[in-house]
Coordinates of C-alpha atoms in Angstrom, one line a residue:
Chain A
M1 CA -1.7 4.0 28.2
K2 CA -5.5 3.9 28.0
V3 CA -6.9 2.7 24.7
S4 CA -10.7 3.0 24.0
M5 CA -12.6 1.9 21.0
T6 CA -15.9 0.3 20.0
V7 CA -15.8 -3.4 19.3
N8 CA -18.8 -5.1 17.8
G9 CA -21.0 -2.2 19.0
V10 CA -19.7 -2.3 22.6
A11 CA -17.5 0.5 24.0
V12 CA -14.3 -0.9 25.5
S13 CA -11.4 0.6 27.3
H14 CA -8.2 -0.9 28.6
D15 CA -4.8 0.1 30.0
V16 CA -2.2 -1.4 27.7
E17 CA 1.4 -1.0 26.7
P18 CA 1.9 1.2 23.6
R19 CA 3.4 -1.8 21.8
T20 CA 0.2 -3.8 22.2
L21 CA -1.0 -5.0 18.8
L22 CA -4.7 -4.7 17.9
V23 CA -5.0 -8.4 17.6
Q24 CA -3.5 -8.9 21.1
F25 CA -5.9 -6.3 22.5
L26 CA -8.8 -8.2 21.1
R27 CA -7.6 -11.7 22.0
E28 CA -5.9 -11.0 25.3
N29 CA -7.7 -8.0 26.8
L30 CA -11.2 -8.6 25.4
G31 CA -11.1 -12.4 25.1
L32 CA -12.3 -12.2 21.5
T33 CA -10.3 -15.1 20.0
G34 CA -12.2 -15.4 16.8
T35 CA -9.6 -13.2 15.1
H36 CA -6.6 -15.5 14.5
V37 CA -2.9 -14.9 14.3
G38 CA -1.4 -16.8 11.4
C39 CA 1.9 -15.6 9.9
D40 CA 2.2 -12.6 12.2
T41 CA 3.9 -10.7 9.4
S42 CA 0.9 -9.2 7.5
S43 CA 1.0 -11.7 4.7
C44 CA -1.6 -14.4 5.5
G45 CA -4.7 -12.3 6.4
A46 CA -6.0 -14.6 9.2
C47 CA -6.2 -11.6 11.5
T48 CA -8.3 -9.5 9.1
L49 CA -11.1 -7.5 10.7
I50 CA -13.1 -4.4 9.7
L51 CA -11.7 -1.1 11.1
N52 CA -13.8 2.0 10.5
G53 CA -15.4 0.2 7.5
E54 CA -12.2 -1.1 5.9
A55 CA -10.6 -4.6 6.0
V56 CA -7.2 -4.5 7.8
K57 CA -4.7 -6.9 9.2
S58 CA -4.8 -6.5 13.0
C59 CA -1.4 -8.1 13.5
S60 CA 0.2 -5.1 11.9
L61 CA -1.6 -2.3 13.7
L62 CA -1.0 -1.0 17.2
A63 CA -4.1 -0.9 19.4
A64 CA -3.1 2.7 20.1
Q65 CA -3.6 3.5 16.4
C66 CA -7.2 2.5 16.8
E67 CA -8.1 4.9 19.5
G68 CA -11.8 5.9 19.0
A69 CA -12.3 3.5 16.1
E70 CA -15.2 1.2 15.3
V71 CA -14.0 -2.4 15.0
T72 CA -16.0 -5.4 13.7
T73 CA -14.6 -8.8 14.3
I74 CA -16.0 -12.2 13.2
E75 CA -17.9 -12.3 16.5
G76 CA -19.8 -9.2 15.5
L77 CA -21.1 -10.5 12.2
A78 CA -24.1 -12.7 13.1
A79 CA -27.4 -11.1 14.2
S80 CA -28.1 -10.9 17.9
D81 CA -30.6 -13.8 17.6
G82 CA -27.8 -16.0 16.2
T83 CA -28.8 -15.7 12.5
L84 CA -25.6 -16.0 10.5
H85 CA -24.4 -13.3 8.2
P86 CA -25.0 -14.3 4.5
I87 CA -21.2 -14.8 4.0
Q88 CA -20.9 -17.0 7.1
E89 CA -23.9 -19.0 5.7
G90 CA -22.2 -19.1 2.3
F91 CA -19.1 -20.6 3.8
R92 CA -21.2 -23.3 5.5
E93 CA -23.4 -23.9 2.5
K94 CA -20.5 -24.2 0.0
H95 CA -17.9 -25.9 2.2
G96 CA -15.7 -22.8 2.1
L97 CA -13.5 -24.2 4.8
Q98 CA -11.7 -27.3 6.0
C99 CA -9.6 -26.7 9.0
G100 CA -11.1 -23.2 9.5
Y101 CA -8.1 -21.4 10.6
C102 CA -8.2 -18.8 7.8
T103 CA -12.0 -18.6 7.8
P104 CA -12.5 -15.5 10.1
G105 CA -10.1 -13.5 8.0
M106 CA -11.6 -14.8 4.7
I107 CA -15.0 -13.8 5.8
M108 CA -14.0 -10.4 7.0
S109 CA -12.2 -9.7 3.7
S110 CA -15.3 -10.9 1.8
V111 CA -17.4 -8.5 3.8
Q112 CA -15.2 -5.7 2.5
L113 CA -15.4 -7.1 -1.1
L114 CA -19.2 -7.3 -1.2
Q115 CA -19.5 -3.8 0.2
R116 CA -17.3 -2.4 -2.6
N117 CA -18.5 -4.8 -5.3
P118 CA -21.9 -6.5 -4.6
N119 CA -21.7 -8.7 -7.7
P120 CA -18.1 -9.8 -8.2
S121 CA -16.9 -12.1 -10.9
D122 CA -14.7 -15.2 -10.1
Q123 CA -11.6 -13.2 -11.0
E124 CA -12.7 -10.2 -8.9
I125 CA -13.3 -12.5 -5.8
R126 CA -9.8 -14.1 -6.3
H127 CA -8.2 -10.7 -6.7
A128 CA -10.0 -9.3 -3.6
L129 CA -8.9 -12.2 -1.5
E130 CA -5.2 -12.1 -2.5
G131 CA -4.3 -11.0 1.0
N132 CA -5.9 -14.1 2.6
F133 CA -4.2 -17.5 2.4
C134 CA -6.0 -20.8 2.7
R135 CA -3.8 -24.0 2.8
C136 CA -6.7 -26.5 2.7
T137 CA -9.4 -25.7 0.2
G138 CA -7.6 -24.7 -3.0
Y139 CA -9.9 -21.6 -2.9
D140 CA -12.6 -22.9 -5.2
N141 CA -15.2 -23.4 -2.5
I142 CA -14.3 -20.1 -1.0
V143 CA -15.1 -18.3 -4.3
K144 CA -18.4 -20.3 -4.4
A145 CA -19.2 -19.3 -0.9
V146 CA -18.7 -15.6 -1.7
Q147 CA -20.8 -15.9 -4.8
W148 CA -23.5 -17.7 -2.8
A149 CA -23.5 -14.7 -0.4
A150 CA -23.6 -12.2 -3.2
S151 CA -26.7 -14.0 -4.7
Q152 CA -28.6 -13.6 -1.4
S153 CA -29.0 -9.9 -1.7
Chain B
M1 CA 6.1 -11.1 17.9
V2 CA 5.9 -7.7 19.6
P3 CA 8.0 -4.6 19.2
V4 CA 10.5 -3.3 21.7
A5 CA 8.7 -1.1 24.2
F6 CA 8.5 2.6 23.2
E7 CA 6.8 5.8 24.2
Y8 CA 3.7 6.6 22.0
H9 CA 2.5 10.0 21.0
R10 CA -0.5 10.8 18.8
A11 CA 0.0 14.1 17.0
G12 CA -3.1 16.2 16.2
S13 CA -1.5 18.4 13.6
V14 CA 1.7 18.7 11.5
A15 CA 2.9 21.4 13.8
E16 CA 2.5 19.2 16.9
A17 CA 4.2 16.3 15.1
L18 CA 7.2 18.6 14.2
S19 CA 7.4 19.8 17.8
L20 CA 7.3 16.2 19.1
M21 CA 10.1 15.3 16.7
A22 CA 12.2 18.3 17.9
Q23 CA 11.6 17.2 21.5
H24 CA 12.4 13.5 21.1
G25 CA 15.2 13.8 18.5
E26 CA 16.6 11.1 16.3
D27 CA 15.3 8.1 18.3
A28 CA 11.8 9.1 17.4
K29 CA 10.1 7.5 14.4
I30 CA 7.1 8.8 12.5
L31 CA 4.2 6.3 12.1
A32 CA 1.9 6.8 9.1
G33 CA -0.2 3.7 8.1
G34 CA 2.4 1.5 9.8
H35 CA 2.4 -1.3 7.2
S36 CA 6.2 -1.2 6.7
M37 CA 7.1 0.2 10.1
V38 CA 5.0 -2.0 12.5
P39 CA 6.2 -5.3 10.8
A40 CA 9.8 -3.9 11.0
M41 CA 9.3 -3.1 14.7
K42 CA 7.9 -6.5 15.3
L43 CA 10.9 -8.1 13.7
R44 CA 13.0 -5.7 15.8
L45 CA 14.7 -4.4 12.7
S46 CA 13.5 -1.0 13.8
T47 CA 13.6 -0.1 17.6
P48 CA 12.5 3.5 18.0
T49 CA 12.2 4.7 21.6
T50 CA 9.4 7.1 20.7
V51 CA 6.7 6.7 18.1
I52 CA 4.9 9.7 16.8
D53 CA 1.6 8.7 15.1
L54 CA 0.2 10.9 12.3
G55 CA -3.1 8.9 12.3
G56 CA -4.9 11.8 13.9
V57 CA -3.7 14.4 11.5
S58 CA -6.9 14.5 9.4
D59 CA -5.8 17.4 7.1
L60 CA -3.1 15.1 5.5
K61 CA -5.7 12.6 4.3
H62 CA -7.0 14.2 1.1
I63 CA -6.8 14.0 -2.6
T64 CA -7.7 17.4 -4.2
D65 CA -7.9 18.6 -7.8
K66 CA -6.2 22.0 -7.7
G67 CA -6.5 22.7 -11.4
D68 CA -2.9 22.6 -12.5
H69 CA -2.0 19.8 -10.2
I70 CA -3.5 17.1 -8.0
A71 CA -2.6 17.5 -4.3
I72 CA -2.3 14.2 -2.4
G73 CA -2.0 14.4 1.3
A74 CA 0.8 12.3 2.8
M75 CA -1.7 10.2 4.8
A76 CA -3.9 9.3 1.8
T77 CA -4.0 5.5 1.6
H78 CA -3.1 3.4 -1.4
W79 CA -6.9 2.6 -1.6
M80 CA -7.7 6.3 -1.8
V81 CA -5.2 6.7 -4.6
E82 CA -6.4 3.6 -6.4
S83 CA -10.1 4.6 -6.2
S84 CA -9.7 8.3 -6.9
D85 CA -11.5 9.4 -10.1
V86 CA -9.2 12.4 -10.6
I87 CA -6.1 10.3 -10.3
S88 CA -7.5 7.7 -12.6
A89 CA -8.3 10.3 -15.3
K90 CA -5.3 12.6 -14.9
A91 CA -2.4 10.4 -13.6
P92 CA -3.3 6.8 -14.4
A93 CA 0.3 5.6 -13.8
L94 CA -0.1 6.5 -10.2
R95 CA -3.5 4.7 -10.0
D96 CA -1.9 1.6 -11.6
A97 CA 0.9 1.6 -9.1
A98 CA -1.3 2.0 -6.1
A99 CA -3.7 -0.7 -7.2
S100 CA -0.8 -3.1 -7.6
I101 CA 0.6 -2.8 -4.0
G102 CA 0.3 -5.8 -1.7
D103 CA -3.3 -6.7 -1.2
V104 CA -6.6 -5.1 -0.3
Q105 CA -5.9 -4.9 3.5
V106 CA -2.4 -3.4 3.0
R107 CA -3.8 -0.8 0.5
N108 CA -6.5 0.1 3.1
R109 CA -3.9 1.1 5.6
G110 CA -0.6 1.9 3.8
T111 CA -0.2 5.5 2.9
I112 CA 1.5 7.2 -0.1
G113 CA 3.5 9.5 2.2
G114 CA 4.7 6.6 4.4
A115 CA 5.8 4.7 1.3
M116 CA 7.5 7.7 -0.2
A117 CA 9.3 8.6 3.1
H118 CA 10.3 5.0 3.8
S119 CA 11.7 4.7 0.2
D120 CA 12.0 1.0 0.1
P121 CA 14.1 0.0 -3.0
A122 CA 11.2 -2.4 -3.9
A123 CA 8.4 0.2 -3.5
D124 CA 6.0 0.8 -6.4
Y125 CA 5.6 4.6 -6.3
P126 CA 9.0 5.9 -7.3
G127 CA 8.7 5.0 -11.0
P128 CA 5.3 6.8 -11.4
I129 CA 6.3 9.8 -9.2
L130 CA 9.3 10.3 -11.5
A131 CA 7.4 9.6 -14.8
L132 CA 4.7 12.0 -13.7
D133 CA 7.3 14.7 -12.7
A134 CA 5.5 15.0 -9.3
S135 CA 6.9 17.2 -6.6
M136 CA 7.0 16.6 -2.8
V137 CA 6.1 19.2 -0.2
I138 CA 8.3 18.9 2.8
Q139 CA 7.6 20.7 6.0
G140 CA 10.2 21.5 8.7
P141 CA 10.7 23.9 11.6
S142 CA 11.3 26.8 9.3
G143 CA 8.3 26.2 6.9
Q144 CA 7.6 24.3 3.7
R145 CA 9.8 23.5 0.7
V146 CA 9.0 21.8 -2.6
V147 CA 11.4 19.2 -4.0
S148 CA 11.2 17.8 -7.5
A149 CA 10.9 14.0 -8.0
T150 CA 14.5 13.9 -9.5
D151 CA 15.9 15.5 -6.4
Y152 CA 13.7 13.6 -3.9
F153 CA 15.1 10.1 -4.2
V154 CA 18.7 10.3 -2.8
A155 CA 20.0 6.7 -2.1
L156 CA 18.9 3.4 -0.7
W157 CA 16.3 4.2 2.1
E158 CA 17.2 7.9 1.8
T159 CA 15.2 10.8 0.5
A160 CA 15.4 14.6 0.6
V161 CA 13.4 14.6 3.8
Q162 CA 15.7 15.6 6.6
P163 CA 15.4 14.2 10.2
D164 CA 13.6 17.3 11.5
E165 CA 11.1 17.4 8.5
L166 CA 7.9 15.7 7.4
L167 CA 6.7 14.9 3.9
V168 CA 3.2 16.4 3.9
E169 CA 2.0 16.4 0.3
I170 CA 2.6 15.0 -3.2
R171 CA 1.7 17.2 -6.1
V172 CA 1.1 15.7 -9.5
P173 CA 0.9 18.1 -12.5
T174 CA -2.3 17.7 -14.5
T175 CA -0.9 17.8 -18.0
P176 CA -2.1 16.0 -21.1
M177 CA 1.1 14.0 -21.0
N178 CA 0.4 12.8 -17.5
A179 CA -3.1 11.8 -18.5
N180 CA -1.4 9.5 -21.0
S181 CA 0.6 7.5 -18.6
C182 CA 0.7 3.9 -17.2
Y183 CA 2.7 1.6 -14.9
E184 CA 3.6 -1.9 -15.9
K185 CA 4.9 -4.3 -13.4
F186 CA 6.7 -7.6 -13.1
A187 CA 5.6 -8.6 -9.6
Q188 CA 7.0 -11.0 -7.1
P189 CA 4.2 -13.5 -7.1
A190 CA 3.7 -13.7 -3.3
S191 CA 4.6 -10.3 -2.0
R192 CA 3.6 -8.3 -5.1
Y193 CA 6.7 -6.2 -4.7
P194 CA 8.0 -5.2 -8.2
Y195 CA 11.0 -7.0 -9.5
V196 CA 10.6 -4.4 -12.2
G197 CA 8.1 -1.6 -12.4
C198 CA 8.1 0.8 -15.3
A199 CA 6.0 4.0 -15.5
V200 CA 5.9 6.1 -18.6
A201 CA 4.2 9.3 -19.6
V202 CA 4.1 10.1 -23.4
D203 CA 3.2 13.2 -25.3
K204 CA 2.3 11.9 -28.7
S205 CA 0.6 14.7 -30.6
G206 CA 0.7 13.9 -34.4
G207 CA 2.1 10.4 -34.0
T208 CA 5.5 11.8 -32.9
C209 CA 6.9 11.4 -29.5
S210 CA 7.4 15.1 -28.6
D211 CA 8.1 14.3 -25.0
V212 CA 8.5 11.2 -22.8
R213 CA 9.4 10.4 -19.2
V214 CA 10.3 6.9 -18.1
G215 CA 10.6 6.0 -14.4
F216 CA 11.7 2.7 -12.9
S217 CA 10.7 1.1 -9.6
G218 CA 12.4 -1.9 -8.0
V219 CA 15.3 -2.0 -10.5
G220 CA 17.9 0.2 -8.8
H221 CA 18.8 1.1 -5.2
V222 CA 16.4 3.9 -5.7
G223 CA 13.8 4.9 -8.3
F224 CA 15.3 6.6 -11.4
R225 CA 14.4 8.3 -14.7
D226 CA 15.9 6.4 -17.6
S227 CA 17.5 9.0 -19.8
N228 CA 18.6 6.3 -22.4
V229 CA 15.0 5.4 -23.2
E230 CA 13.8 9.0 -23.1
G231 CA 16.6 10.3 -25.3
A232 CA 16.2 7.4 -27.8
L233 CA 12.4 8.0 -28.3
K234 CA 12.1 11.8 -28.0
G235 CA 11.5 13.3 -31.5
Q236 CA 10.9 9.9 -33.1
A237 CA 7.8 8.8 -35.0
L238 CA 6.0 6.4 -32.6
S239 CA 6.0 2.8 -34.0
A240 CA 6.5 -0.7 -32.6
A241 CA 10.1 -0.5 -34.0
S242 CA 11.0 2.8 -32.5
I243 CA 9.5 1.8 -29.1
K244 CA 11.4 -1.4 -29.1
A245 CA 14.7 0.3 -30.1
A246 CA 14.3 2.8 -27.3
A247 CA 13.2 0.3 -24.7
D248 CA 16.2 -1.9 -25.5
T249 CA 18.5 0.8 -24.1
A250 CA 16.8 0.7 -20.6
T251 CA 19.1 0.5 -17.6
N252 CA 22.3 1.1 -19.7
G253 CA 24.9 2.6 -17.4
V254 CA 22.6 2.2 -14.3
D255 CA 23.5 0.0 -11.3
V256 CA 20.8 -2.7 -11.1
L257 CA 19.8 -4.8 -8.1
S258 CA 20.4 -8.5 -8.0
D259 CA 18.8 -10.9 -5.5
W260 CA 18.3 -14.6 -4.9
S261 CA 15.3 -14.8 -7.3
V262 CA 16.1 -12.2 -10.0
S263 CA 19.7 -11.8 -11.2
E264 CA 21.1 -8.5 -12.5
D265 CA 21.0 -9.7 -16.1
Y266 CA 17.4 -10.9 -15.8
R267 CA 16.3 -7.7 -14.2
R268 CA 17.9 -5.7 -17.0
A269 CA 16.2 -7.9 -19.6
M270 CA 12.8 -7.5 -17.9
S271 CA 13.3 -3.8 -17.5
R272 CA 13.5 -3.6 -21.3
V273 CA 10.4 -5.8 -21.7
Y274 CA 8.3 -3.8 -19.3
A275 CA 9.5 -0.5 -20.7
R276 CA 8.4 -1.7 -24.2
R277 CA 5.0 -2.9 -22.8
A278 CA 4.4 0.4 -21.0
L279 CA 5.5 2.6 -24.0
T280 CA 3.4 0.4 -26.4
K281 CA 0.3 0.8 -24.1
V282 CA 0.3 4.6 -24.1
G283 CA 2.6 5.4 -27.1
L284 CA 0.8 3.7 -30.0

């Protein structure tokens, strides 16, 4: 079946099987490998992206469900001149990552968080990132990275 | 992991979904948010030959104050329920439950109708739906029917919705008693599924419990009203002692789930603790 959507501002369209997952569509059809597959069971959040303004786990969505949707992945966050998004900058500034595997998902969930709550407390950040697992950092620097980004606006 | 291959249809309306269901029969599955179904399909626990997606049925995605009740479209997401001012003010137990489901991403996609139709024994909504005395609007080939919460939950994974029908709306009465409600939950620390979820609504005019409804999630094979607790508290003066005495009767005579992490006895004990906490929160 034909699936069309807008990914990072670009209209895309591919013939895929109905069982194609959104994350496969991005990684295999579009070559956008910034969105990671971690647990593949909607627990870990590595595959988080923004779908029509909301953070979702792309391993648990069919591409077909996203017909006509607006998708933003980690590749679409930085400005066209390469200037990093404040949350990306925050993760760099505050060492919000070690191995980096969870980072795209963490950042996309943080985008959603700061849209809904521009000045979150420590607790609110931890609560909002419950759906994203990091096995390296112990989360402290991730919280600091999000706070740093919040302080930039 | 990928699902077994299937045929995909995107319905544009409830009528179209019902006609697709009639056409494809029992091997067709309805897809709402997909946050139970797609993982189950990826694990090949569910292998439908046809998937009928309700994602394009925009008139099921609403939360409307109708005066004497709140109408919640089946495709309203948990986030919509959690962030709705009218639900927060008039049915806080439902807000509490929605806000406690999974995580942000799951709440952004998962729907109340999908959860209610799936009827997972560990779902959060059954307790509040029962405590708020909500009703479910079910549409089939011959029109709509309205089913009360107590008749809706039939058995494990089974509801009043028949194979040729769709759950289209949940109606929550806007009574002073429902405005005085809450949901308290003992959550599995990783998945956030409730080991025990207890929703209560209390009418406490004059310090006396003139009416009370207590609904449990995650405790039995299906959500249930606890008539022990309700009977023990109704007509009593509300105090810490009367609440504890009533809560201590919770789950008497009810079959209670047992699993590798929470035994039957522990679940009964926690049901009493969480009933007490919920009743204390809105009863005192």
